[in-house]
CSV table of C-alpha atoms in Angstrom, one decimal:
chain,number,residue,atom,x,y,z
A,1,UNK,CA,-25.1,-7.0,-34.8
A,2,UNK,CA,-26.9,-3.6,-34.5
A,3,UNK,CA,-24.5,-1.5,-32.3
A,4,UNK,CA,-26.8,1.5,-32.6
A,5,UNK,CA,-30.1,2.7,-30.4
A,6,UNK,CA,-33.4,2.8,-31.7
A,7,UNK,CA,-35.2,6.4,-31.7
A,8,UNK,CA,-36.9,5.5,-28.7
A,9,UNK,CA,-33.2,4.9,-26.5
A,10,UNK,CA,-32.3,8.2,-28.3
A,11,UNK,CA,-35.1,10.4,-27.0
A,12,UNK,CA,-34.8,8.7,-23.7
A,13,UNK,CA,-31.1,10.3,-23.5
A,14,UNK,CA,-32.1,13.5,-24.4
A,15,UNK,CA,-34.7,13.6,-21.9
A,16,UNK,CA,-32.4,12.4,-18.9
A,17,UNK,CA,-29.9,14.9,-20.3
A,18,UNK,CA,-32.8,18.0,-20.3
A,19,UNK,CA,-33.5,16.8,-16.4
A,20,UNK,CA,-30.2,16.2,-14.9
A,21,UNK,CA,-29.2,19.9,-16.4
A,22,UNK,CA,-32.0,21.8,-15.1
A,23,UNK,CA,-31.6,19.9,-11.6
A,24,UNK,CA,-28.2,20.5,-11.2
A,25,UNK,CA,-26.0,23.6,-10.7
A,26,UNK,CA,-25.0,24.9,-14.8
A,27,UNK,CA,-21.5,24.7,-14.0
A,28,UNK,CA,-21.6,21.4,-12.4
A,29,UNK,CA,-19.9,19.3,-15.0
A,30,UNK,CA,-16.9,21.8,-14.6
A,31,UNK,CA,-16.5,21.9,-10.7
A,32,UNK,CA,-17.7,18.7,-9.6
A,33,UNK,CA,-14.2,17.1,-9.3
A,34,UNK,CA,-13.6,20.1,-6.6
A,35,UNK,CA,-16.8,18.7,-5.0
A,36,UNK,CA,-17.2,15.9,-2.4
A,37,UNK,CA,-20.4,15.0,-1.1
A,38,UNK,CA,-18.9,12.3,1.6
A,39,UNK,CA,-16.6,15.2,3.2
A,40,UNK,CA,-18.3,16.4,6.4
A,41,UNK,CA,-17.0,19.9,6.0
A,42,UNK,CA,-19.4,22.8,6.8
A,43,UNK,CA,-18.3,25.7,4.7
A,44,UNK,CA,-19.0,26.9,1.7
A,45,UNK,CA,-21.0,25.9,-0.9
A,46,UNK,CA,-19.0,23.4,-2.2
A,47,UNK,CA,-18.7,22.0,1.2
A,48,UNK,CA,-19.1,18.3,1.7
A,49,UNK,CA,-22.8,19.1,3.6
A,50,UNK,CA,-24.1,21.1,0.6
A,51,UNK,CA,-22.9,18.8,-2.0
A,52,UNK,CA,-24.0,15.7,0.0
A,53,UNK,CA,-27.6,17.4,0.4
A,54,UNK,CA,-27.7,18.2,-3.2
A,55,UNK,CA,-26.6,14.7,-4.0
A,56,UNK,CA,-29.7,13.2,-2.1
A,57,UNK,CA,-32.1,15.8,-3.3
A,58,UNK,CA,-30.8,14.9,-7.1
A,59,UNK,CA,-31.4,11.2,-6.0
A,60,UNK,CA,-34.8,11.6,-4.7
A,61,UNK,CA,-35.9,13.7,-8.0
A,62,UNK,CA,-34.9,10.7,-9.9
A,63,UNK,CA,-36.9,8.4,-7.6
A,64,UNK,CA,-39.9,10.7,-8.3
A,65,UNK,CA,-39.5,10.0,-11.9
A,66,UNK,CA,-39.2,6.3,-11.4
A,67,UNK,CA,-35.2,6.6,-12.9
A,68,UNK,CA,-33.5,5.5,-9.7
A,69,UNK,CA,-34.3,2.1,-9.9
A,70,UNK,CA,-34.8,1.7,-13.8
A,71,UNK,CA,-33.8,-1.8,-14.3
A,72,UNK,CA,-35.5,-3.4,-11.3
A,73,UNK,CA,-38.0,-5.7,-12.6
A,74,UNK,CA,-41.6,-4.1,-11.6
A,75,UNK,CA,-42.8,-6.5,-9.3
A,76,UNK,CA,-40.5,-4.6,-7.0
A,77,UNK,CA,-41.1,-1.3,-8.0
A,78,UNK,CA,-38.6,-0.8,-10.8
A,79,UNK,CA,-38.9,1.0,-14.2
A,80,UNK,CA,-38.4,-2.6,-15.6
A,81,UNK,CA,-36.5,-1.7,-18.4
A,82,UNK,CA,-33.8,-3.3,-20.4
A,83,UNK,CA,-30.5,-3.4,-19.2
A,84,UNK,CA,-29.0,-1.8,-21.7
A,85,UNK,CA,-31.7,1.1,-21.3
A,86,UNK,CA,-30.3,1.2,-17.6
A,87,UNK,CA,-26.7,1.2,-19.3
A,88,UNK,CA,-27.8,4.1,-21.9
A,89,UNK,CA,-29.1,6.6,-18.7
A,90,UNK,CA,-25.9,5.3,-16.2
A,91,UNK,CA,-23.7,6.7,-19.2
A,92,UNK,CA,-25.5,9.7,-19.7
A,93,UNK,CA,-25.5,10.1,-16.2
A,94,UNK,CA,-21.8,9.9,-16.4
A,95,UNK,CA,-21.2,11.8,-19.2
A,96,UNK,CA,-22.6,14.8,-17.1
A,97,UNK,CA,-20.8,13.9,-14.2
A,98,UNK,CA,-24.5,13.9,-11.9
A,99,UNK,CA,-24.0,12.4,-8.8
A,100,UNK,CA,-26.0,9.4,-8.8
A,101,UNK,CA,-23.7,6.9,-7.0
A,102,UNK,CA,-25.8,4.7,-4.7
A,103,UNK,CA,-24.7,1.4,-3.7
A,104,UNK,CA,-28.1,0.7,-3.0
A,105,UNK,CA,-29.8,0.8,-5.6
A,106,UNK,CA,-26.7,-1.4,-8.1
A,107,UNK,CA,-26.0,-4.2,-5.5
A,108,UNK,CA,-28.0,-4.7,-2.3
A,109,UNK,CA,-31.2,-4.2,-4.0
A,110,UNK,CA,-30.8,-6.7,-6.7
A,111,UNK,CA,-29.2,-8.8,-3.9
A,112,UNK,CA,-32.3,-8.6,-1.9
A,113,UNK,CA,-34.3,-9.5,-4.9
A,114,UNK,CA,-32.0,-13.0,-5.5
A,115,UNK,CA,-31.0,-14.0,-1.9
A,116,UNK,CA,-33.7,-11.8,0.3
A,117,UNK,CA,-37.5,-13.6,1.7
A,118,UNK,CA,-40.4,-12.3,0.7
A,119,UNK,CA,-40.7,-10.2,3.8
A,120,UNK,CA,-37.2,-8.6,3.3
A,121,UNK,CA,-38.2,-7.8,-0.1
A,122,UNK,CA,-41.0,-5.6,1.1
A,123,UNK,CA,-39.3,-3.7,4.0
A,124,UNK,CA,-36.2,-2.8,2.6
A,125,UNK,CA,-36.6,-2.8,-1.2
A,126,UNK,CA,-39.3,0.3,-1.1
A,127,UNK,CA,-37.3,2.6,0.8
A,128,UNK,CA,-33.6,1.8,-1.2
A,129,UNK,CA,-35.7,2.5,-4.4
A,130,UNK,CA,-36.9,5.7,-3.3
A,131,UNK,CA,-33.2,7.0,-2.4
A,132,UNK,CA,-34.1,7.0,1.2
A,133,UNK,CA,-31.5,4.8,2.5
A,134,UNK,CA,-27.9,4.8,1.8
A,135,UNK,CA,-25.6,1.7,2.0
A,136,UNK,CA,-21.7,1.2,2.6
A,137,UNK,CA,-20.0,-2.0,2.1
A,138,UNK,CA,-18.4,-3.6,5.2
A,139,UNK,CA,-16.6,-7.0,3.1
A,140,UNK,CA,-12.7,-5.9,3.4
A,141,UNK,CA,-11.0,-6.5,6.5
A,142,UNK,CA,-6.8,-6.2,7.3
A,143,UNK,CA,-5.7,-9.4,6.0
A,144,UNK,CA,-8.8,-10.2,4.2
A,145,UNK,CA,-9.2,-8.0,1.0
A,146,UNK,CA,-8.5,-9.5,-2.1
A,147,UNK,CA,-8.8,-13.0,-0.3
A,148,UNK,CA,-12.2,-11.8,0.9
A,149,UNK,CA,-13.2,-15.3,2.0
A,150,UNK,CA,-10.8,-15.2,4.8
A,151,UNK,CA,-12.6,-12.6,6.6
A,152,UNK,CA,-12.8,-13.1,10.1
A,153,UNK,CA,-15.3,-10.3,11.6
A,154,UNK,CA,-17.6,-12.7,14.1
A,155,UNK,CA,-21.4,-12.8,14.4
A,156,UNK,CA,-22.4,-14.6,17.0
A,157,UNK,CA,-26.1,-15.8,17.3
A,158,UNK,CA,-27.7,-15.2,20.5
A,159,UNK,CA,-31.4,-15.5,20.5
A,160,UNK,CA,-33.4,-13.6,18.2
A,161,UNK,CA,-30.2,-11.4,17.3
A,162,UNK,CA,-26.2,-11.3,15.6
A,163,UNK,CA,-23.1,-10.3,18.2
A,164,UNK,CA,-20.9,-8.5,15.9
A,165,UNK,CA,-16.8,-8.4,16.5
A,166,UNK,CA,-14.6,-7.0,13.9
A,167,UNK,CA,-13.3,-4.7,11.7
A,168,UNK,CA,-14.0,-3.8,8.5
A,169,UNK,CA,-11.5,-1.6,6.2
A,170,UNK,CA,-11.5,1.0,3.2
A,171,UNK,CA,-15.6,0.7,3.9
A,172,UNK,CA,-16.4,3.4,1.2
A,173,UNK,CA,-18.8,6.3,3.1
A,174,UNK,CA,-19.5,5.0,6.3
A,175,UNK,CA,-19.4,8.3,7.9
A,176,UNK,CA,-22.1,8.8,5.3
A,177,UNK,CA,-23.9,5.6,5.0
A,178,UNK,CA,-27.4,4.5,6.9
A,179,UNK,CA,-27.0,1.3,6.6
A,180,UNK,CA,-24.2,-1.2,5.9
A,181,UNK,CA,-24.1,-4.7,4.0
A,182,UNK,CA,-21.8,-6.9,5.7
A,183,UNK,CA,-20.0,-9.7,5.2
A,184,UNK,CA,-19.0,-12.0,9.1
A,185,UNK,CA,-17.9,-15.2,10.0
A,186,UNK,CA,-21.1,-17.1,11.6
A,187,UNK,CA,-18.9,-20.6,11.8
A,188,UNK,CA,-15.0,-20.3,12.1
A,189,UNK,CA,-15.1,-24.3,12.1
A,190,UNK,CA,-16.2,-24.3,8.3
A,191,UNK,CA,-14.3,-23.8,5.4
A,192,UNK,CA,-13.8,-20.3,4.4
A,193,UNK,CA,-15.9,-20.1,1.9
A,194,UNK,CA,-19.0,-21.8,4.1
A,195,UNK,CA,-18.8,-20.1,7.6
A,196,UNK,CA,-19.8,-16.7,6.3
A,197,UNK,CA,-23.1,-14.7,7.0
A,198,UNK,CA,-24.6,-12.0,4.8
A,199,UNK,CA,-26.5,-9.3,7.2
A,200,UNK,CA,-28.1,-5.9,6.8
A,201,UNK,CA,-27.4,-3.3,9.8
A,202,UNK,CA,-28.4,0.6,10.6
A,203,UNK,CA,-24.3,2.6,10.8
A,204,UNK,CA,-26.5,4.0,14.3
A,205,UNK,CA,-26.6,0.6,16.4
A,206,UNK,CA,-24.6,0.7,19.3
A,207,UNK,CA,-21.0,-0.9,19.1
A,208,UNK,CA,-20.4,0.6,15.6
A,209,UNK,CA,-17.6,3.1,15.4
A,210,UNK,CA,-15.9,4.9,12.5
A,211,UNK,CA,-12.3,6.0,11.8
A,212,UNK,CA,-11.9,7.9,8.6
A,213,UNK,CA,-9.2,7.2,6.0
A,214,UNK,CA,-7.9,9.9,4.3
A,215,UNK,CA,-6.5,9.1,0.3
A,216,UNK,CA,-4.0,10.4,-1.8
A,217,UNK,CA,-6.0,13.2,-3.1
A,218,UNK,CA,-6.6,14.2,0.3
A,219,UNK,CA,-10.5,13.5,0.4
A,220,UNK,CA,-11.9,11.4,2.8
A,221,UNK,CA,-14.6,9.0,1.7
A,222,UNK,CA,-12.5,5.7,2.9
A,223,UNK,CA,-12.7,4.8,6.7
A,224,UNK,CA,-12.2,1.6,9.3
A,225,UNK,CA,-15.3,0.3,10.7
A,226,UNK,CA,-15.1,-1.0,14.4
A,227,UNK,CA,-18.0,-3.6,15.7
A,228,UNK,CA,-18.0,-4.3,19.3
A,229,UNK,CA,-20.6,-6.2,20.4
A,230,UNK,CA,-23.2,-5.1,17.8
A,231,UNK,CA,-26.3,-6.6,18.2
A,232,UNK,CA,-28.3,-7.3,14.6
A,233,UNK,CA,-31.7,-8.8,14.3
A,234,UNK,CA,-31.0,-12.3,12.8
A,235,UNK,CA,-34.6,-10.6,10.3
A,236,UNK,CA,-31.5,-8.7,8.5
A,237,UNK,CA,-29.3,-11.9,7.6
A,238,UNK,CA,-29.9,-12.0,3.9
A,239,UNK,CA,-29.8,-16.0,2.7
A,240,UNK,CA,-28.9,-18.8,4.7
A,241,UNK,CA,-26.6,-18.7,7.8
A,242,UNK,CA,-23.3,-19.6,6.2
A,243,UNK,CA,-23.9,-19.2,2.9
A,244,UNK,CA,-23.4,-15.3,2.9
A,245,UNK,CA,-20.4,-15.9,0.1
A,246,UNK,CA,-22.8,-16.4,-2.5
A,247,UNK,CA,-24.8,-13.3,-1.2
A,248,UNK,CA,-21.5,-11.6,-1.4
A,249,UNK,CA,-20.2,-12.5,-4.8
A,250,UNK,CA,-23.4,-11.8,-6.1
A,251,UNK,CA,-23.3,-8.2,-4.8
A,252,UNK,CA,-19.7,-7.9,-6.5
A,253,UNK,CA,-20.5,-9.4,-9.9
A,254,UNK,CA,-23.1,-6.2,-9.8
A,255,UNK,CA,-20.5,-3.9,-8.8
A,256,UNK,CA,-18.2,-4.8,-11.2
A,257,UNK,CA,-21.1,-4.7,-14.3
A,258,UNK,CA,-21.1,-1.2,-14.1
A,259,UNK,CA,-20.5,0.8,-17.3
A,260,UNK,CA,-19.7,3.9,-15.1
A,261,UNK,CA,-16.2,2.4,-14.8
A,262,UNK,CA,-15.6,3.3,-18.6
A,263,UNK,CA,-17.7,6.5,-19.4
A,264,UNK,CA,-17.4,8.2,-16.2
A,265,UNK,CA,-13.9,9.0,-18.0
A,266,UNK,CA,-15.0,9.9,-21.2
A,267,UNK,CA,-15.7,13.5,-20.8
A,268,UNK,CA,-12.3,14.0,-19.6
A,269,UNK,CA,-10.6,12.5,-22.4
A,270,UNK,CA,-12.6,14.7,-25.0
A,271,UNK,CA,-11.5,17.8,-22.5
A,272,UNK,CA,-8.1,16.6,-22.8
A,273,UNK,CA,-8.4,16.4,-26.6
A,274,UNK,CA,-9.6,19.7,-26.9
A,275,UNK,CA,-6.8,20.9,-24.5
A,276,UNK,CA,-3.9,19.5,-26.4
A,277,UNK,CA,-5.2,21.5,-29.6
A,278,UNK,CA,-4.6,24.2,-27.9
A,279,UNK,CA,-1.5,26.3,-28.3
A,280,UNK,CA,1.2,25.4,-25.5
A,281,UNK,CA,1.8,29.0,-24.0
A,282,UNK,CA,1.7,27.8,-21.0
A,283,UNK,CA,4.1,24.7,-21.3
A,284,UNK,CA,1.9,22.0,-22.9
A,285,UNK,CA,2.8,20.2,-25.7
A,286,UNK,CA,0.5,20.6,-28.3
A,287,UNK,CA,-0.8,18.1,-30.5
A,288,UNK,CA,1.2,18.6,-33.3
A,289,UNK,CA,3.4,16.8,-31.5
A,290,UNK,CA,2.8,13.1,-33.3
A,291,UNK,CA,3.8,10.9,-30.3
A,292,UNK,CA,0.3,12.9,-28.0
A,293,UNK,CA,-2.1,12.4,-31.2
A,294,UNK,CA,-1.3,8.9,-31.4
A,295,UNK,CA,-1.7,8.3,-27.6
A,296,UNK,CA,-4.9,10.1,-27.7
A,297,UNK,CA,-6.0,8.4,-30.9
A,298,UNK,CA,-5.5,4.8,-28.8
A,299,UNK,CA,-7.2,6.1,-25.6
A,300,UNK,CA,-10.2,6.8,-27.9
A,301,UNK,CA,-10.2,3.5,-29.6
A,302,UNK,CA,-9.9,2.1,-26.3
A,303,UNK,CA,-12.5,3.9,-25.2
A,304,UNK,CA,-15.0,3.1,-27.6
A,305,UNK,CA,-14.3,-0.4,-27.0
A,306,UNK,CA,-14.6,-0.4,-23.3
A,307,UNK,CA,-18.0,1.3,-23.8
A,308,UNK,CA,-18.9,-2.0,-26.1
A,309,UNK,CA,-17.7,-4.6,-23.1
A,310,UNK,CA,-19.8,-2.8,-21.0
A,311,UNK,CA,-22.4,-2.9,-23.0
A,312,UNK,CA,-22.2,-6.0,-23.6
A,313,UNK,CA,-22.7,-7.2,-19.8
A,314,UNK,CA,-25.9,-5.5,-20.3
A,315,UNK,CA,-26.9,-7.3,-22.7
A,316,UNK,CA,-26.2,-10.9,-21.3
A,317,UNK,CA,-28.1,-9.6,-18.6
A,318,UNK,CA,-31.4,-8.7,-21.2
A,319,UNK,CA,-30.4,-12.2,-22.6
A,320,UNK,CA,-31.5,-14.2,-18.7
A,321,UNK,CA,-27.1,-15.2,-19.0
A,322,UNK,CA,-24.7,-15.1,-16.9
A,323,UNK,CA,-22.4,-12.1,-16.7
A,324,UNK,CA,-20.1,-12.5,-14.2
A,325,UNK,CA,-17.1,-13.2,-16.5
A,326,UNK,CA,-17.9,-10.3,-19.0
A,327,UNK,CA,-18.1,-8.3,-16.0
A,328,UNK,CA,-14.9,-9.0,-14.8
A,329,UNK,CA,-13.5,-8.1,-18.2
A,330,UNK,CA,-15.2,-5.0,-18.2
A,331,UNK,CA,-14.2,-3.9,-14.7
A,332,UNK,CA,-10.9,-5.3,-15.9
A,333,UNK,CA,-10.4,-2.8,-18.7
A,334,UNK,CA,-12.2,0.0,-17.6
A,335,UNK,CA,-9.9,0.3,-14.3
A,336,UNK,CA,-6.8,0.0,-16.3
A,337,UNK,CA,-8.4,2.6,-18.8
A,338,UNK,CA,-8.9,5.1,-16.6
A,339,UNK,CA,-5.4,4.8,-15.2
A,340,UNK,CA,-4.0,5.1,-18.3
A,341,UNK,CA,-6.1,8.3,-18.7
A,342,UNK,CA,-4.5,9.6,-15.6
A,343,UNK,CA,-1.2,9.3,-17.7
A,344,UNK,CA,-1.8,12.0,-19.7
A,345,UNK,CA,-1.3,14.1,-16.7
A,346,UNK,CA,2.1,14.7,-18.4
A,347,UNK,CA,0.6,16.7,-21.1
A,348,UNK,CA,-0.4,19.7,-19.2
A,349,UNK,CA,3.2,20.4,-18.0
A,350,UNK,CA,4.1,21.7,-14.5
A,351,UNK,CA,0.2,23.1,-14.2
A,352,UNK,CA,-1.6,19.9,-14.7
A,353,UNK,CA,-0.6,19.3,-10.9
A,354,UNK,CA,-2.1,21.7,-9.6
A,355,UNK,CA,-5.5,20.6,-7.9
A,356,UNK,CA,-9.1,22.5,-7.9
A,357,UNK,CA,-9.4,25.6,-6.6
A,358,UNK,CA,-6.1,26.8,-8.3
A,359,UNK,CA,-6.6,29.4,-11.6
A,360,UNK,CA,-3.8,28.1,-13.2
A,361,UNK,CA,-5.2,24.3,-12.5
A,362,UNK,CA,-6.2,23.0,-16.2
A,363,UNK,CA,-9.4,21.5,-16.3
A,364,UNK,CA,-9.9,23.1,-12.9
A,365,UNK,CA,-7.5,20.5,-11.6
A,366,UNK,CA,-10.0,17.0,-12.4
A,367,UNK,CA,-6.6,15.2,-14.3
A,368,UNK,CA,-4.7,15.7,-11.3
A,369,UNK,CA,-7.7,14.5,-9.3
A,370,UNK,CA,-7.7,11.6,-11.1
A,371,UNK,CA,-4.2,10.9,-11.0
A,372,UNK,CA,-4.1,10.7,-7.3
A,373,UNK,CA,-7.2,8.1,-7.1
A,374,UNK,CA,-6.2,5.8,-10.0
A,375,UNK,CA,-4.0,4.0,-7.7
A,376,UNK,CA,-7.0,2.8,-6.3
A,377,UNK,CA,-9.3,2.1,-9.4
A,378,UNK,CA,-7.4,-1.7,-9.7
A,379,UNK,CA,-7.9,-2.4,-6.1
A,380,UNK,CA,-11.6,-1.5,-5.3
A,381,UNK,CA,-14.2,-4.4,-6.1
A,382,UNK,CA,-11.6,-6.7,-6.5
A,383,UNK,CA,-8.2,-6.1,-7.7
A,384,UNK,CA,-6.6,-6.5,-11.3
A,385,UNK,CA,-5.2,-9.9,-10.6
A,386,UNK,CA,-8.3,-11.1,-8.9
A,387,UNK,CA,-10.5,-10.2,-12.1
A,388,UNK,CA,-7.8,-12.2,-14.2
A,389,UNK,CA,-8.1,-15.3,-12.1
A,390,UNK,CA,-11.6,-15.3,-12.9
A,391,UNK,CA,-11.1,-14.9,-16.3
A,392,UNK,CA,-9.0,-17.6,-16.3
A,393,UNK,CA,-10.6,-20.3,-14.1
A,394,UNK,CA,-14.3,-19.2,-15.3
A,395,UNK,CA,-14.1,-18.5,-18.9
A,396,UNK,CA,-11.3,-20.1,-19.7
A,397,UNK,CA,-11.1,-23.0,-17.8
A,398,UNK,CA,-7.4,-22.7,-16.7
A,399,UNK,CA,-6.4,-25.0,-13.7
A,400,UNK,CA,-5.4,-23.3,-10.4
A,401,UNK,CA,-1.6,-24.1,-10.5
């Protein structure tokens, strides 16, 4: 097996590199764990307006280029190119920190394109592949996270429309979002599994109210989501009524296929590297010390080999398999990766909790930054145990009890 990139891939990452460094701000890489684009703060500019405009304005230049939607297949206006061509520009993406999240673009899209008619495909695919609409998730509920099937938000047909009732929780930039993907129970009589509808709706129809959550780290980018009889055109139900699960898993298993999971750390652990060979005036241990080069030494290794399970979702993907298992390893490791990153914390003394903004904050406080949010790195799209009972029933064909 060739674990290299042909010249072409190579070039290809030294062009996206060139771009996304003359688009965004030269110190970006440096500040942005100080910067929020989901904050609606006003001041400043590292406010959460600026950085959410220069987040859409960096999105829109890649949808110029045709690099937003890279691995969508060209019949719907994709780049059409390998997955592991869309895996080599998400980790240089990464790598620079750019802000290119778009849930868009990685899961409702390609959900459209598997579960969507014909006419769904053409009204909403254009405008998600140009960056012009951006999507929340409204799945989790209070009592219905990790058991996701046992969500019990109602939509209600009436006519030519959905009467929504609910609430959704943790639903990631709401406040920010245009338009949500939601997950509602269309037939409490079913089973759990088949009483559930998959819809499309604009955050701005009436009925729809938002509380924000506020984390650890003291950002806000989490919030509840309150429906009270919201009307949506039964046109934005995407699949069959009731079979919305399969919709959903489908949107997860691309969620969880991200390579972002691993890489997005990477930079941090070579800053921590380069830290720790540093002399320790300031209280850190330096890396003379044997027992922080051989916990580096093993967060490199494991590194490099979450970068390969990554990878290799991508290319099951170019392969026309299945990747839902890999993926759940992937997401599996990479979540507990980063966490373990977030240990290191310990190396930068009594500083290292400092946050950004401070002077004395090493690595202008991203560790610390980290820290707070790795609590929630094994929760989000499915939580540690739930990707180990897919393992387990899926690839390894373990009973349920």
């Amino acid at each position: 097996m060739d674990f290299g990139f042909s010249a072409e891939d190579q070039a290809f990452r030294e062009e996206v590199t060139a771009f996304a460094q003359e688009a965004l701000p030269a110190d970006w890489g440096e500040r942005a764990a100080g910067i929020n684009p989901f904050e609606q703060s006003t001041e400043g500019e590292e406010s959460g307006d600026a950085a959410w405009e220069l987040m859409r304005g960096f999105q829109s230049k890649l949808a110029e280029r045709g690099w937003l939607a890279l691995a969508w297949p060209k019949e719907h206006g994709g780049a059409g190119v390998s997955f592991v061509r869309q895996a080599l520009f998400t980790e240089t993406m990464a790598e620079l920190r750019a802000p290119v999240y778009n849930q868009g673009i990685d899961r409702v899209g390609p959900t459209i394109m598997q579960f969507g008619t014909a006419e769904q495909q053409a009204r909403l695919l254009p405008p998600i592949r140009g960056g012009n609409l951006f999507f929340c998730q409204g799945f989790s509920e209070p009592g219905a996270g990790s058991d996701l099937a046992a969500a019990r938000t109602r939509a209600v047909r009436d006519g030519d429309d959905y009467v929504i009732n609910g609430q959704k929780i943790w639903t990631s930039y709401a406040h920010r979002a245009e338009r949500m993907f939601l997950l509602a129970r269309s037939d409490p009589s079913a089973p759990k599994h088949k009483g559930l509808s998959y819809f499309i709706l604009a955050m701005d129809t009436p009925g729809i109210s938002v509380k924000p959550l506020v984390d650890l780290a003291g950002r806000h980018h989490f919030n509840e989501v309150f429906f009270e009889d919201v009307r949506v055109p039964a046109a934005n139900r995407i699949g069959e009524e009731n079979a919305g699960w399969y919709a959903a898993a489908a949107s997860l298993d691309f969620e969880r296929s991200g390579i972002y999971r691993v890489v997005g750390a990477i930079r941090t652990l070579h800053e921590i590297t380069a830290l720790a060979k540093q002399a320790g005036a300031d209280g850190r241990r330096a890396v003379a010390d044997d027992r922080i080069r051989h916990r580096l030494a093993e967060l490199h290794i494991e590194f490099a080999a979450g970068r390969l399970l990554a990878y290799r979702v991508a290319s099951l993907l170019d392969a026309g398999e299945a990747a839902g298992n890999a993926a759940s390893v992937s997401k599996l490791f990479g979540s507990e990766l980063q966490q373990r990153l977030a240990g290191m914390l310990n190396l930068m003394g009594l500083p290292g909790q400092l946050g950004a903004g401070s002077a004395r904050a090493p690595l202008e406080g991203r560790l610390a930054y980290e820290y707070l949010i790795g609590v929630q790195l094994t929760i989000a799209a499915g939580t540690s145990e739930i990707q180990r009972n897919i393992i387990a029933r899926r690839r390894l064909g373990l009973p349920r009890e």
